[in-house]
Amino acid sequence: MLHSRSVGQHLLFWLLAYLIRTAQLGIYQEEKDPLFHEIITNAFQILFAMLQAYFVSYRILPRIFISRNYLLIIPELIVGLYVIAVISRITVIYLVEPIVRTGPFGQESIIEIMTDLDRLVIYFIQTFSIAIIFIFSSCLKISI
């Protein structure tokens, strides 16, 4: 019973995050993208925000509180979040863009994606901001 309630709470959180993000992007974009574009793009971005949130919440934070061996945990955090950002960007470029854009258009190579740290940081910030809210709400829920 408790487990199904927790899963429901997680699903509700991510659904609300998705709806808020979709509504927010529609408001702040200078040129309106079709609703289909926003629905698809935001779905993938929320998916990667979920990966980041669960990676930090269930892999990194418990190890920080239990082992306190920061020399091993911090590099794992950085590498893990980098890999998630790279996979997110590759997914958007090679899967989402062909669906939502009309061609012809150029695509970055995987090496260009992996070395374009400025753009990876932007992708990281976009998805990790939602992950931070999830982590905070999870910690708050545990402390209550």
mmCIF file of C-alpha atoms in Angstrom:
data_model
loop_
_atom_site.group_PDB
_atom_site.id
_atom_site.type_symbol
_atom_site.label_atom_id
_atom_site.label_comp_id
_atom_site.label_asym_id
_atom_site.label_seq_id
_atom_site.Cartn_x
_atom_site.Cartn_y
_atom_site.Cartn_z
ATOM 1 C CA MET A 1 0.000 0.000 0.000
ATOM 2 C CA LEU A 2 2.739 2.439 0.941
ATOM 3 C CA HIS A 3 4.762 1.504 -2.122
ATOM 4 C CA SER A 4 1.917 2.156 -4.570
ATOM 5 C CA ARG A 5 1.221 5.468 -2.836
ATOM 6 C CA SER A 6 4.875 6.469 -3.250
ATOM 7 C CA VAL A 7 4.852 5.525 -6.946
ATOM 8 C CA GLY A 8 1.689 7.574 -7.388
ATOM 9 C CA GLN A 9 3.317 10.555 -5.713
ATOM 10 C CA HIS A 10 6.343 10.258 -7.989
ATOM 11 C CA LEU A 11 4.146 10.041 -11.089
ATOM 12 C CA LEU A 12 2.107 13.044 -9.940
ATOM 13 C CA PHE A 13 5.260 15.085 -9.290
ATOM 14 C CA TRP A 14 6.721 14.343 -12.741
ATOM 15 C CA LEU A 15 3.400 14.936 -14.490
ATOM 16 C CA LEU A 16 3.092 18.343 -12.802
ATOM 17 C CA ALA A 17 6.716 19.173 -13.654
ATOM 18 C CA TYR A 18 6.036 18.236 -17.282
ATOM 19 C CA LEU A 19 2.863 20.327 -17.484
ATOM 20 C CA ILE A 20 4.469 23.352 -15.818
ATOM 21 C CA ARG A 21 7.529 23.120 -18.075
ATOM 22 C CA THR A 22 5.386 22.834 -21.205
ATOM 23 C CA ALA A 23 3.245 25.803 -20.185
ATOM 24 C CA GLN A 24 6.323 27.836 -19.211
ATOM 25 C CA LEU A 25 8.134 27.261 -22.495
ATOM 26 C CA GLY A 26 5.049 28.242 -24.449
ATOM 27 C CA ILE A 27 4.924 31.550 -22.585
ATOM 28 C CA TYR A 28 8.590 32.569 -22.794
ATOM 29 C CA GLN A 29 9.564 31.597 -26.324
ATOM 30 C CA GLU A 30 9.900 34.457 -28.757
ATOM 31 C CA GLU A 31 8.735 32.378 -31.673
ATOM 32 C CA LYS A 32 5.962 29.973 -30.843
ATOM 33 C CA ASP A 33 6.815 26.385 -31.633
ATOM 34 C CA PRO A 34 3.970 24.087 -32.492
ATOM 35 C CA LEU A 35 2.405 22.383 -29.500
ATOM 36 C CA PHE A 36 3.618 19.036 -30.847
ATOM 37 C CA HIS A 37 7.222 20.267 -30.693
ATOM 38 C CA GLU A 38 6.863 21.310 -27.069
ATOM 39 C CA ILE A 39 5.094 18.113 -26.048
ATOM 40 C CA ILE A 40 7.778 15.861 -27.537
ATOM 41 C CA THR A 41 10.786 17.941 -26.470
ATOM 42 C CA ASN A 42 9.553 18.392 -22.906
ATOM 43 C CA ALA A 43 8.757 14.699 -22.558
ATOM 44 C CA PHE A 44 12.365 13.806 -23.303
ATOM 45 C CA GLN A 45 13.731 16.588 -21.101
ATOM 46 C CA ILE A 46 11.577 15.446 -18.183
ATOM 47 C CA LEU A 47 12.798 11.895 -18.743
ATOM 48 C CA PHE A 48 16.395 13.032 -18.343
ATOM 49 C CA ALA A 49 15.484 15.213 -15.359
ATOM 50 C CA MET A 50 14.085 12.047 -13.808
ATOM 51 C CA LEU A 51 17.342 10.207 -14.496
ATOM 52 C CA GLN A 52 19.323 13.001 -12.861
ATOM 53 C CA ALA A 53 17.000 13.196 -9.868
ATOM 54 C CA TYR A 54 16.975 9.476 -9.204
ATOM 55 C CA PHE A 55 20.725 9.194 -9.764
ATOM 56 C CA VAL A 56 21.426 11.891 -7.194
ATOM 57 C CA SER A 57 18.650 10.877 -4.773
ATOM 58 C CA TYR A 58 19.185 7.139 -4.710
ATOM 59 C CA ARG A 59 22.836 6.705 -5.689
ATOM 60 C CA ILE A 60 24.804 9.776 -4.596
ATOM 61 C CA LEU A 61 23.030 11.165 -1.506
ATOM 62 C CA PRO A 62 22.852 7.868 0.405
ATOM 63 C CA ARG A 63 26.547 7.297 -0.234
ATOM 64 C CA ILE A 64 27.367 10.825 0.955
ATOM 65 C CA PHE A 65 25.451 10.328 4.199
ATOM 66 C CA ILE A 66 26.683 6.792 4.840
ATOM 67 C CA SER A 67 30.312 6.736 3.733
ATOM 68 C CA ARG A 68 31.313 10.403 3.738
ATOM 69 C CA ASN A 69 34.058 9.460 1.269
ATOM 70 C CA TYR A 70 33.744 12.577 -0.857
ATOM 71 C CA LEU A 71 36.880 11.910 -2.892
ATOM 72 C CA LEU A 72 35.147 8.996 -4.614
ATOM 73 C CA ILE A 73 31.577 10.299 -4.628
ATOM 74 C CA ILE A 74 32.139 13.756 -6.139
ATOM 75 C CA PRO A 75 33.881 12.445 -9.296
ATOM 76 C CA GLU A 76 31.091 9.861 -9.692
ATOM 77 C CA LEU A 77 28.529 12.651 -9.394
ATOM 78 C CA ILE A 78 30.288 14.782 -12.014
ATOM 79 C CA VAL A 79 30.815 11.901 -14.444
ATOM 80 C CA GLY A 80 27.284 10.581 -13.943
ATOM 81 C CA LEU A 81 25.669 13.962 -14.561
ATOM 82 C CA TYR A 82 27.943 14.562 -17.562
ATOM 83 C CA VAL A 83 26.941 11.212 -19.089
ATOM 84 C CA ILE A 84 23.248 11.953 -18.520
ATOM 85 C CA ALA A 85 23.659 15.393 -20.154
ATOM 86 C CA VAL A 86 25.477 13.874 -23.147
ATOM 87 C CA ILE A 87 22.835 11.162 -23.603
ATOM 88 C CA SER A 88 20.126 13.811 -23.292
ATOM 89 C CA ARG A 89 21.722 15.970 -25.956
ATOM 90 C CA ILE A 90 22.336 13.025 -28.296
ATOM 91 C CA THR A 91 18.708 11.981 -27.876
ATOM 92 C CA VAL A 92 17.438 15.467 -28.661
ATOM 93 C CA ILE A 93 19.671 15.866 -31.720
ATOM 94 C CA TYR A 94 19.269 12.413 -33.251
ATOM 95 C CA LEU A 95 15.762 11.425 -32.136
ATOM 96 C CA VAL A 96 13.691 14.478 -31.234
ATOM 97 C CA GLU A 97 14.896 16.999 -33.828
ATOM 98 C CA PRO A 98 14.142 14.756 -36.826
ATOM 99 C CA ILE A 99 10.612 14.324 -35.452
ATOM 100 C CA VAL A 100 9.832 17.979 -34.714
ATOM 101 C CA ARG A 101 11.895 19.905 -37.301
ATOM 102 C CA THR A 102 11.495 20.121 -41.017
ATOM 103 C CA GLY A 103 14.669 19.379 -42.926
ATOM 104 C CA PRO A 104 17.152 19.781 -44.212
ATOM 105 C CA PHE A 105 19.167 20.699 -41.159
ATOM 106 C CA GLY A 106 22.636 19.857 -39.898
ATOM 107 C CA GLN A 107 23.353 17.728 -36.891
ATOM 108 C CA GLU A 108 26.359 17.798 -34.623
ATOM 109 C CA SER A 109 28.516 14.695 -34.443
ATOM 110 C CA ILE A 110 28.680 12.741 -31.204
ATOM 111 C CA ILE A 111 32.234 14.001 -30.609
ATOM 112 C CA GLU A 112 31.046 17.603 -31.069
ATOM 113 C CA ILE A 113 28.233 16.951 -28.606
ATOM 114 C CA MET A 114 30.581 15.444 -26.031
ATOM 115 C CA THR A 115 33.052 18.340 -26.264
ATOM 116 C CA ASP A 116 30.571 21.233 -26.434
ATOM 117 C CA LEU A 117 30.668 21.860 -22.698
ATOM 118 C CA ASP A 118 28.851 25.210 -22.900
ATOM 119 C CA ARG A 119 25.775 23.615 -24.443
ATOM 120 C CA LEU A 120 25.989 20.593 -22.132
ATOM 121 C CA VAL A 121 25.965 22.922 -19.132
ATOM 122 C CA ILE A 122 22.816 24.585 -20.491
ATOM 123 C CA TYR A 123 21.142 21.181 -20.955
ATOM 124 C CA PHE A 124 22.274 20.180 -17.491
ATOM 125 C CA ILE A 125 20.850 23.312 -15.881
ATOM 126 C CA GLN A 126 17.537 22.986 -17.730
ATOM 127 C CA THR A 127 16.927 19.474 -16.496
ATOM 128 C CA PHE A 128 18.723 19.599 -13.154
ATOM 129 C CA SER A 129 16.607 22.509 -11.916
ATOM 130 C CA ILE A 130 13.619 20.156 -11.954
ATOM 131 C CA ALA A 131 15.717 17.402 -10.387
ATOM 132 C CA ILE A 132 16.723 19.738 -7.529
ATOM 133 C CA ILE A 133 13.043 20.409 -6.757
ATOM 134 C CA PHE A 134 12.423 16.648 -6.725
ATOM 135 C CA ILE A 135 15.412 15.995 -4.439
ATOM 136 C CA PHE A 136 14.366 18.797 -2.084
ATOM 137 C CA SER A 137 10.769 17.581 -1.918
ATOM 138 C CA SER A 138 11.943 13.988 -1.319
ATOM 139 C CA CYS A 139 14.213 15.087 1.516
ATOM 140 C CA LEU A 140 11.432 17.229 2.974
ATOM 141 C CA LYS A 141 9.007 14.307 2.781
ATOM 142 C CA ILE A 142 11.485 12.010 4.566
ATOM 143 C CA SER A 143 12.101 14.541 7.361
ATOM 144 C CA ILE A 144 8.400 15.052 8.090
#
